[in-house]
Coordinates of C-alpha atoms and ligand atoms in Angstrom, one line a residue:
X205 CA -6.2 26.9 -5.9
X206 CA -9.8 26.2 -5.2
X207 CA -11.4 28.5 -2.7
X208 CA -13.0 27.3 0.5
X209 CA -16.5 27.7 -1.1
X210 CA -15.4 25.8 -4.1
X211 CA -14.1 23.0 -1.9
X212 CA -17.4 22.9 0.0
X213 CA -19.3 22.5 -3.2
X214 CA -16.9 19.9 -4.5
X215 CA -17.3 17.9 -1.2
X216 CA -21.1 17.9 -1.4
X217 CA -21.0 16.8 -5.1
X218 CA -18.6 14.0 -4.3
X219 CA -20.8 12.7 -1.4
X220 CA -18.0 13.5 1.0
X221 CA -15.8 10.9 -0.6
X222 CA -12.4 12.3 -1.5
X223 CA -12.0 9.7 -4.3
X224 CA -14.9 11.5 -6.0
X225 CA -13.1 14.9 -6.3
X226 CA -11.7 16.2 -9.5
X227 CA -7.9 16.5 -9.0
X228 CA -7.9 20.2 -10.0
X229 CA -10.0 20.9 -6.9
X230 CA -7.2 19.5 -4.8
X231 CA -4.2 21.7 -3.6
X232 CA -1.9 19.1 -2.3
X233 CA -2.7 15.5 -3.2
X234 CA -1.6 12.9 -0.7
X235 CA -4.4 10.5 -1.6
X236 CA -1.7 7.9 -2.6
X237 CA 1.9 7.4 -3.5
X238 CA 0.8 5.0 -6.2
X239 CA 1.7 6.1 -9.8
X240 CA 1.8 9.7 -8.7
X241 CA 5.5 10.2 -8.5
X242 CA 7.6 12.1 -11.0
X243 CA 9.6 9.9 -13.4
X244 CA 13.3 10.8 -13.9
X245 CA 14.9 12.1 -17.1
X246 CA 16.5 8.7 -17.5
X247 CA 13.1 7.0 -17.4
X248 CA 11.6 9.4 -19.9
X249 CA 14.6 9.0 -22.2
X250 CA 14.3 5.2 -21.9
X251 CA 10.6 5.5 -23.0
X252 CA 11.9 6.9 -26.3
X253 CA 13.6 3.5 -26.8
X254 CA 10.5 1.6 -26.1
X255 CA 10.1 -1.4 -28.5
X256 CA 6.4 -1.9 -29.2
X257 CA 6.7 -5.3 -30.8
X258 CA 3.7 -7.4 -29.8
X259 CA 5.8 -10.4 -28.9
X260 CA 9.4 -10.6 -27.6
X261 CA 10.2 -6.9 -27.5
X262 CA 13.6 -5.7 -26.4
X263 CA 11.9 -3.6 -23.7
X264 CA 10.4 -6.8 -22.2
X265 CA 13.8 -8.4 -22.0
X266 CA 15.3 -5.3 -20.4
X267 CA 12.4 -5.4 -17.9
X268 CA 12.7 -9.1 -17.3
X269 CA 16.5 -9.0 -16.8
X270 CA 16.1 -6.2 -14.2
X271 CA 13.4 -8.0 -12.2
X272 CA 15.4 -11.2 -12.3
X273 CA 18.6 -9.5 -11.2
X274 CA 16.9 -7.8 -8.3
X275 CA 14.6 -10.6 -7.1
X276 CA 16.3 -13.7 -8.3
X277 CA 12.9 -15.3 -9.3
X278 CA 13.0 -17.4 -12.4
X279 CA 9.7 -16.4 -14.1
X280 CA 8.6 -12.8 -14.5
X281 CA 5.1 -12.0 -15.8
X282 CA 4.3 -8.3 -16.5
X283 CA 0.9 -6.9 -15.5
X284 CA -0.6 -3.5 -15.8
X285 CA -0.5 -2.9 -12.0
X286 CA -0.4 -4.7 -8.7
X287 CA -4.1 -5.8 -8.4
X288 CA -3.8 -7.5 -11.8
X289 CA -0.9 -9.5 -10.5
X290 CA -2.9 -10.4 -7.4
X291 CA -6.0 -11.4 -9.5
X292 CA -4.0 -13.6 -11.7
X293 CA -2.0 -15.3 -9.0
X294 CA -5.0 -15.9 -6.7
X295 CA -7.1 -17.2 -9.6
X296 CA -4.2 -19.7 -10.3
X297 CA -3.6 -20.9 -6.8
X298 CA -6.4 -19.9 -4.3
X299 CA -9.6 -21.9 -4.0
X300 CA -12.9 -21.4 -2.2
X301 CA -12.6 -22.1 1.5
X302 CA -8.9 -21.5 1.6
X303 CA -7.2 -19.2 4.2
X304 CA -4.5 -16.7 3.0
X305 CA -2.5 -15.3 5.9
X306 CA -0.7 -11.9 5.4
X307 CA 0.8 -9.5 7.9
X308 CA -2.0 -7.1 6.7
X309 CA -3.7 -7.4 3.4
X310 CA -4.1 -4.1 1.6
X311 CA -7.6 -3.3 0.2
X312 CA -7.3 -4.8 -3.3
X313 CA -5.3 -7.8 -2.0
X314 CA -8.0 -8.6 0.5
X315 CA -10.7 -8.1 -2.1
X316 CA -9.0 -10.4 -4.6
X317 CA -8.6 -13.2 -2.0
X318 CA -12.2 -12.8 -0.9
X319 CA -13.3 -12.8 -4.5
X320 CA -12.0 -16.3 -4.8
X321 CA -14.2 -17.3 -1.9
X322 CA -11.2 -17.6 0.5
X323 CA -10.5 -15.9 3.8
X324 CA -7.9 -13.1 3.9
X325 CA -6.5 -13.4 7.5
X326 CA -4.4 -10.5 8.9
X327 CA -1.7 -11.8 11.3
X328 CA 0.4 -8.7 12.1
X329 CA 2.1 -8.7 15.6
X330 CA 0.0 -7.1 18.3
X331 CA 2.3 -4.0 18.4
X332 CA 1.4 -3.4 14.7
X333 CA -2.1 -2.2 15.6
X334 CA -0.9 0.0 18.4
X335 CA -0.2 3.4 16.8
X336 CA 1.7 4.8 19.8
X337 CA 4.3 2.2 20.6
X338 CA 7.7 2.8 19.1
X339 CA 9.3 -0.3 17.7
X340 CA 11.6 -0.8 14.7
X341 CA 9.5 -3.4 12.8
X342 CA 5.9 -3.0 13.6
X343 CA 5.0 -4.7 10.2
X344 CA 6.2 -8.1 11.5
X345 CA 4.0 -11.1 11.3
X346 CA 2.9 -13.0 14.4
X347 CA 4.7 -16.3 14.0
X348 CA 2.8 -18.1 16.7
X349 CA -0.5 -17.0 15.1
X350 CA 0.8 -18.2 11.7
X351 CA 1.6 -21.6 13.1
X352 CA -1.7 -21.8 14.7
X353 CA -3.5 -20.8 11.4
X354 CA -1.7 -23.8 9.7
X355 CA -2.6 -26.1 12.5
X356 CA -6.2 -25.2 12.8
X357 CA -6.9 -24.7 9.0
X358 CA -4.7 -27.6 7.7
X359 CA -1.8 -26.8 5.4
X360 CA -3.8 -28.0 2.4
X361 CA -6.2 -25.1 2.9
X362 CA -3.4 -22.5 3.0
X363 CA -2.3 -22.1 -0.6
X364 CA 0.3 -19.4 0.2
X365 CA 1.4 -17.0 2.9
X366 CA 1.9 -13.4 2.0
X367 CA 4.0 -10.7 3.7
X368 CA 3.4 -7.1 2.7
X369 CA 6.6 -5.0 2.7
X370 CA 6.1 -2.4 4.0
X371 CA 2.8 -2.9 5.8
X372 CA 0.7 -0.3 4.0
X373 CA -2.6 -0.8 6.0
X374 CA -0.7 -0.8 9.3
X375 CA 1.1 2.5 9.1
X376 CA 3.7 1.7 6.4
X377 CA 5.7 -0.2 9.0
X378 CA 8.6 -2.4 7.8
X379 CA 9.2 -6.1 8.3
X380 CA 12.6 -7.3 9.6
X381 CA 14.8 -9.9 7.8
X382 CA 14.6 -11.9 10.9
X383 CA 10.8 -12.0 10.8
X384 CA 10.9 -13.0 7.1
X385 CA 13.3 -15.8 8.0
X386 CA 10.9 -17.1 10.7
X387 CA 7.9 -16.9 8.4
X388 CA 10.0 -18.9 5.8
X389 CA 10.7 -21.6 8.4
X390 CA 7.0 -22.0 9.2
X391 CA 6.2 -22.1 5.5
X392 CA 8.9 -24.8 5.0
X393 CA 7.5 -26.8 7.9
X394 CA 4.1 -26.8 6.2
X395 CA 5.4 -27.0 2.7
X396 CA 3.6 -23.8 1.6
X397 CA 5.0 -21.1 -0.7
X398 CA 5.8 -17.6 0.7
X399 CA 5.0 -14.6 -1.5
X400 CA 6.0 -11.0 -0.9
X401 CA 3.6 -8.2 -1.7
X402 CA 6.6 -6.2 -2.7
X403 CA 5.1 -2.8 -3.6
X404 CA 7.5 -0.9 -1.3
X405 CA 10.4 -3.4 -1.1
X406 CA 13.1 -0.7 -1.4
X407 CA 11.7 1.3 1.4
X408 CA 11.6 -1.9 3.5
X409 CA 15.2 -2.6 2.6
X410 CA 16.2 0.8 3.7
X411 CA 14.5 0.4 7.1
X412 CA 16.4 -3.0 7.5
X413 CA 19.6 -1.2 6.7
X414 CA 19.2 1.4 9.3
X415 CA 17.3 -0.5 12.0
X416 CA 18.4 -4.2 11.9
X417 CA 21.8 -5.1 13.4
X418 CA 24.1 -6.7 10.8
X419 CA 22.7 -4.8 7.8
X420 CA 24.3 -1.4 8.2
X421 CA 27.1 -2.0 5.7
X422 CA 24.9 -3.8 3.1
X423 CA 23.5 -1.9 0.1
X424 CA 19.7 -1.6 -0.3
X425 CA 20.1 -3.9 -3.4
X426 CA 21.8 -6.6 -1.4
X427 CA 19.2 -6.4 1.3
X428 CA 16.4 -6.5 -1.2
X429 CA 17.9 -9.5 -2.9
X430 CA 18.1 -11.3 0.5
X431 CA 14.4 -10.4 1.2
X432 CA 13.4 -11.9 -2.1
X433 CA 15.6 -14.9 -1.7
X434 CA 13.5 -15.9 1.4
X435 CA 10.3 -16.0 -0.8
X436 CA 9.0 -18.2 -3.6
X437 CA 7.5 -15.3 -5.5
X438 CA 6.0 -11.9 -5.4
X439 CA 3.3 -9.6 -6.6
X440 CA 4.4 -6.0 -7.4
X441 CA 2.8 -2.7 -8.2
X442 CA 5.6 -0.8 -10.0
X443 CA 3.5 2.3 -9.3
X444 CA 5.2 2.4 -5.9
X445 CA 8.8 1.3 -5.7
X446 CA 9.0 0.9 -9.5
X447 CA 8.9 4.7 -9.7
X448 CA 6.6 4.4 -12.7
X449 CA 3.1 5.8 -13.4
X450 CA 1.8 2.4 -14.3
X451 CA 3.0 -1.3 -14.3
X452 CA 3.4 -4.3 -12.1
X453 CA 4.4 -8.0 -12.2
X454 CA 4.1 -11.4 -10.7
X455 CA 7.4 -13.2 -10.3
X456 CA 7.7 -16.8 -9.2
X457 CA 10.1 -19.7 -8.9
X458 CA 7.6 -22.3 -9.9
X459 CA 7.2 -22.9 -13.7
X460 CA 3.8 -24.6 -13.4
X461 CA 2.3 -21.6 -11.4
X462 CA 4.0 -19.3 -14.0
X463 CA 2.4 -21.2 -16.9
X464 CA -1.1 -20.9 -15.3
X465 CA -0.5 -17.2 -14.7
X466 CA 0.6 -16.7 -18.3
X467 CA -2.6 -18.4 -19.6
X468 CA -4.7 -16.2 -17.4
X469 CA -2.7 -13.2 -18.5
X470 CA -3.5 -13.7 -22.1
X471 CA -7.1 -13.9 -21.2
X472 CA -7.3 -10.4 -19.6
X473 CA -4.0 -8.5 -19.7
X474 CA -2.2 -9.4 -22.9
X475 CA 0.6 -11.5 -24.4
X476 CA 3.2 -12.6 -21.7
X477 CA 5.9 -10.2 -23.0
X478 CA 3.8 -7.1 -22.4
X479 CA 1.0 -8.0 -20.0
X480 CA -1.2 -4.9 -20.5
X481 CA 1.7 -2.5 -20.7
X482 CA 3.3 -0.6 -23.6
X483 CA 6.9 -1.3 -24.4
X484 CA 7.8 2.2 -23.1
X485 CA 6.1 1.4 -19.8
X486 CA 8.3 -1.7 -19.4
X487 CA 11.4 0.6 -20.1
X488 CA 10.2 3.1 -17.4
X489 CA 9.7 0.3 -14.9
X490 CA 13.1 -1.3 -15.6
X491 CA 14.9 2.0 -15.0
X492 CA 12.7 2.9 -12.0
X493 CA 13.6 -0.4 -10.2
X494 CA 17.3 0.4 -10.5
X495 CA 16.8 4.1 -9.4
X496 CA 14.6 3.2 -6.4
X497 CA 17.5 1.3 -4.8
X498 CA 19.9 4.3 -4.9
X499 CA 20.9 5.0 -1.4
X500 CA 20.8 8.7 -1.7
X501 CA 17.3 8.5 -3.1
X502 CA 16.1 6.3 -0.2
X503 CA 17.7 8.3 2.4
X504 CA 16.0 11.5 1.1
X505 CA 12.7 9.8 0.7
X506 CA 12.5 8.3 4.2
X507 CA 13.8 11.5 5.8
X508 CA 11.2 13.7 4.0
X509 CA 8.3 11.6 5.3
X510 CA 9.9 11.7 8.8
X511 CA 10.1 15.5 8.5
X512 CA 6.3 15.8 8.1
X513 CA 5.7 13.3 11.0
X514 CA 8.0 15.3 13.2
X515 CA 6.2 18.6 12.6
X516 CA 2.7 17.3 13.3
X517 CA 3.8 15.2 16.3
X518 CA 5.6 18.2 17.8
X519 CA 2.2 20.0 17.7
X520 CA 0.7 17.1 19.8
X521 CA -1.1 15.4 17.0
X522 CA -1.4 11.6 17.4
X523 CA 0.2 9.6 14.6
X524 CA 1.4 6.1 14.0
X525 CA 5.0 6.0 15.3
X526 CA 7.6 5.7 14.1
X527 CA 6.5 7.2 10.8
X528 CA 6.2 4.8 7.8
X529 CA 8.3 5.0 4.7
X530 CA 5.7 6.4 2.2
X531 CA 3.2 8.1 4.4
X532 CA 2.3 9.7 7.7
X533 CA -0.7 8.2 9.3
X534 CA -2.8 10.3 11.6
X535 CA -4.5 8.5 14.4
X536 CA -8.0 9.7 14.0
X537 CA -9.4 7.5 16.9
X538 CA -7.1 9.2 19.3
X539 CA -7.8 12.7 17.9
X540 CA -11.6 12.2 17.8
X541 CA -12.4 9.9 20.7
X542 CA -16.0 11.3 20.6
X543 CA -16.7 9.8 17.2
X544 CA -17.3 6.0 17.2
X545 CA -15.8 3.8 14.5
X546 CA -19.2 3.3 12.9
X547 CA -19.4 7.1 12.4
X548 CA -16.0 7.0 10.6
X549 CA -13.7 9.3 12.6
X550 CA -10.9 8.9 10.0
X551 CA -13.2 9.8 7.1
X552 CA -14.3 12.8 9.1
X553 CA -10.8 14.0 9.6
X554 CA -9.8 13.4 6.0
X555 CA -12.8 15.5 4.9
X556 CA -11.8 18.3 7.3
X557 CA -8.3 18.3 5.9
X558 CA -9.6 18.9 2.4
X559 CA -12.3 21.4 3.5
X560 CA -9.8 23.4 5.5
X561 CA -6.7 23.3 3.3
X562 CA -7.4 21.5 0.1
X563 CA -5.2 18.6 1.3
X564 CA -6.4 15.2 0.1
X565 CA -5.4 12.2 2.2
X566 CA -7.2 8.8 2.4
X567 CA -9.2 7.0 5.1
X568 CA -7.6 3.7 6.2
X569 CA -10.2 2.7 8.8
X570 CA -13.7 1.4 9.1
X571 CA -14.8 2.7 5.7
X572 CA -12.0 0.8 4.0
X573 CA -11.7 -2.3 6.3
X574 CA -14.8 -2.4 8.5
X575 CA -17.6 -4.8 7.7
X576 CA -21.2 -3.6 7.2
X577 CA -23.7 -5.5 9.5
X578 CA -26.1 -7.5 7.3
X579 CA -28.9 -6.6 9.7
X580 CA -28.4 -2.9 9.4
X581 CA -26.6 -2.5 12.8
X582 CA -23.2 -0.6 13.2
X583 CA -20.3 -1.8 11.1
X584 CA -17.7 -4.1 12.6
X585 CA -14.8 -1.7 13.1
X586 CA -11.3 -1.9 11.5
X587 CA -8.3 -2.4 13.7
X588 CA -7.3 1.3 13.6
X589 CA -8.9 4.5 12.4
X590 CA -6.1 6.2 10.3
X591 CA -5.8 9.0 7.8
X592 CA -2.9 8.3 5.5
X593 CA -1.1 11.3 4.1
X594 CA 0.9 9.4 1.4
X595 CA 3.9 11.3 -0.2
X596 CA 4.2 10.9 -3.9
X597 CA 7.8 10.2 -4.9
X598 CA 10.1 13.0 -6.1
X599 CA 7.1 15.3 -6.4
X600 CA 6.5 17.8 -3.6
X601 CA 9.0 20.3 -2.1
X602 CA 9.6 21.1 1.5
X603 CA 7.4 24.2 1.4
X604 CA 4.5 22.0 0.2
X605 CA 5.0 19.8 3.1
X606 CA 5.2 22.7 5.5
X607 CA 1.8 23.8 4.2
X608 CA 0.4 20.3 4.9
X609 CA 1.7 20.4 8.4
X610 CA 0.0 23.8 8.9
X611 CA -3.3 22.5 7.7
X612 CA -3.1 19.4 9.8
X613 CA -2.3 21.4 12.9
X614 CA -5.1 23.9 12.2
X615 CA -7.7 21.2 11.6
X616 CA -6.7 19.3 14.8
X617 CA -7.3 22.3 16.9
X618 CA -11.0 22.0 15.9
X619 CA -11.3 18.3 16.6
X620 CA -13.9 18.6 19.3
X621 CA -16.4 20.3 17.0
X622 CA -16.2 17.6 14.4
X623 CA -19.1 15.2 13.9
X624 CA -19.1 11.9 12.0
X625 CA -20.7 10.6 8.9
X626 CA -23.1 7.9 7.8
X627 CA -22.9 6.0 4.5
X628 CA -25.8 6.4 2.2
X629 CA -24.6 4.4 -0.7
X630 CA -22.0 1.6 -0.9
X631 CA -20.7 -1.1 -3.2
X632 CA -20.5 -4.8 -2.1
X633 CA -16.7 -4.8 -2.1
X634 CA -14.0 -2.0 -2.0
X635 CA -16.7 0.4 -0.9
X636 CA -14.4 3.2 0.0
X637 CA -13.7 4.0 -3.6
X638 CA -17.3 4.9 -4.4
X639 CA -19.4 5.1 -1.2
X640 CA -21.4 8.4 -0.6
X641 CA -21.6 9.9 2.8
X642 CA -23.9 12.4 4.7
X643 CA -22.7 14.4 7.7
X644 CA -24.4 13.3 10.9
X645 CA -24.7 17.0 12.0
X646 CA -24.9 19.7 9.4
X647 CA -21.5 21.2 8.6
X648 CA -19.5 18.3 10.0
X649 CA -17.6 20.7 12.3
X650 CA -14.3 22.4 11.6
X651 CA -15.7 25.5 9.8
Ligands
LIG947 N1 -0.5 -4.1 -2.4 C1 -0.2 -3.0 -1.7 C2 0.5 -3.2 -0.3 C3 -0.7 -1.7 -2.1 O1 -0.4 -0.7 -1.4 C4 -1.4 -1.7 -3.3 C5 -1.8 -0.4 -3.8 C6 -1.6 -2.8 -4.1 C7 -1.1 -4.0 -3.6 C8 -2.2 -2.8 -5.4 O2 -1.5 -2.2 -6.4 O3 -2.7 -0.1 -7.1 O4 -1.0 -1.1 -8.6 O5 -3.2 -2.3 -8.2 N2 -1.9 0.6 -3.1 C9 -2.2 2.0 -3.5 C10 -2.3 2.8 -2.3 C11 -3.4 2.1 -4.4 O6 -2.9 3.9 -2.3 O7 -1.7 2.4 -1.3 P1 -2.1 -1.4 -7.6

């Protein structure tokens, strides 16, 4: 339990970037839900059965069978995590000058598209960038915009369409089956493959079950299967809805694309039956993918996120509504209207949550998605200024979450005193991981 003085020292040493903190200086770590969950006893037991054969291990076939059974895709390629799946898939099928539409690209997905010299275009529906409006499927893609993108770009310059379920950068909001069907129709019209960024597919399936008419009596597994059946492939980070600490995959229905991916895999990740993972990791993912579709697990998971959202919202704190599946997103722009996007209101709020209570969240705003001005002017702002409090799976208890709510409420009461930050050091891409900041006014408020 680091003291306030220790947290202050840690913040300064980290250049006010919460990614730079040592984890033992954090009291409640809501930086991410990725790889931070607790594995079940069945997963740990399964790891003891890990077959570490270099080629053709039993663990790979268990993993492959599970992924095929849930997704229905014909070719399954393991990778060490989601971004490796993205890098391999995009290297195989995305060329310079292409446009890749997505409801909203997450940070690594966007960076991997841009790294190929292509444009990552976000086409979420207008309500998806309005934190306050309450609608069931704010992750949906804008179908008219998608069609317009095909018409203006030319289908030959759109190598794939992606839909991220749930929409992580946009408040963890789900995508409806109806919207997936409509995206599929447009993809068919322009003869272009559709891929899911499937990191949180089970949470999305749960939202469809409870919010979309006609799905109330279907199991999450049946719903997930239907979601995947509308796509030609997916990338997956098993660190989220694989309930594992590491792992991922690309799955496709196209054997030529699969062959290209496997060749790239051998270059950087490993042989196609382990893809950068140990046999025991493949076992953990295989079991995790089954457990994550358990109705009781999903009900508890979604409810516990909602519980935190209700507490902070009841105290008058603006959040993205309704709450997402894996996280509560605080609306920093609404809470700190006096701090302009180029002085990073969400970064400011995230720093204060840590300073005040040792709670580590993550900025999803202009630091992560804004564009630096090449002439040294203010950054082009992101669509929203959010602080994401991501809830690791099966890890924290209700009393931990009560503490988080108390910290958020306490910090919000000092909003007016907060001042923004400037960036003093940044990388050419994915700057949020390593950038260093300086408070614009000493203390940054909130003390
Ligand atoms: N796609 C989405 C929607 C993600 O949320 C992430 C990771 C990735 C792809 C990349 O997967 O981390 O296994 O390489 N999101 C984490 C987060 C890091 O904090 O939301 P990865």
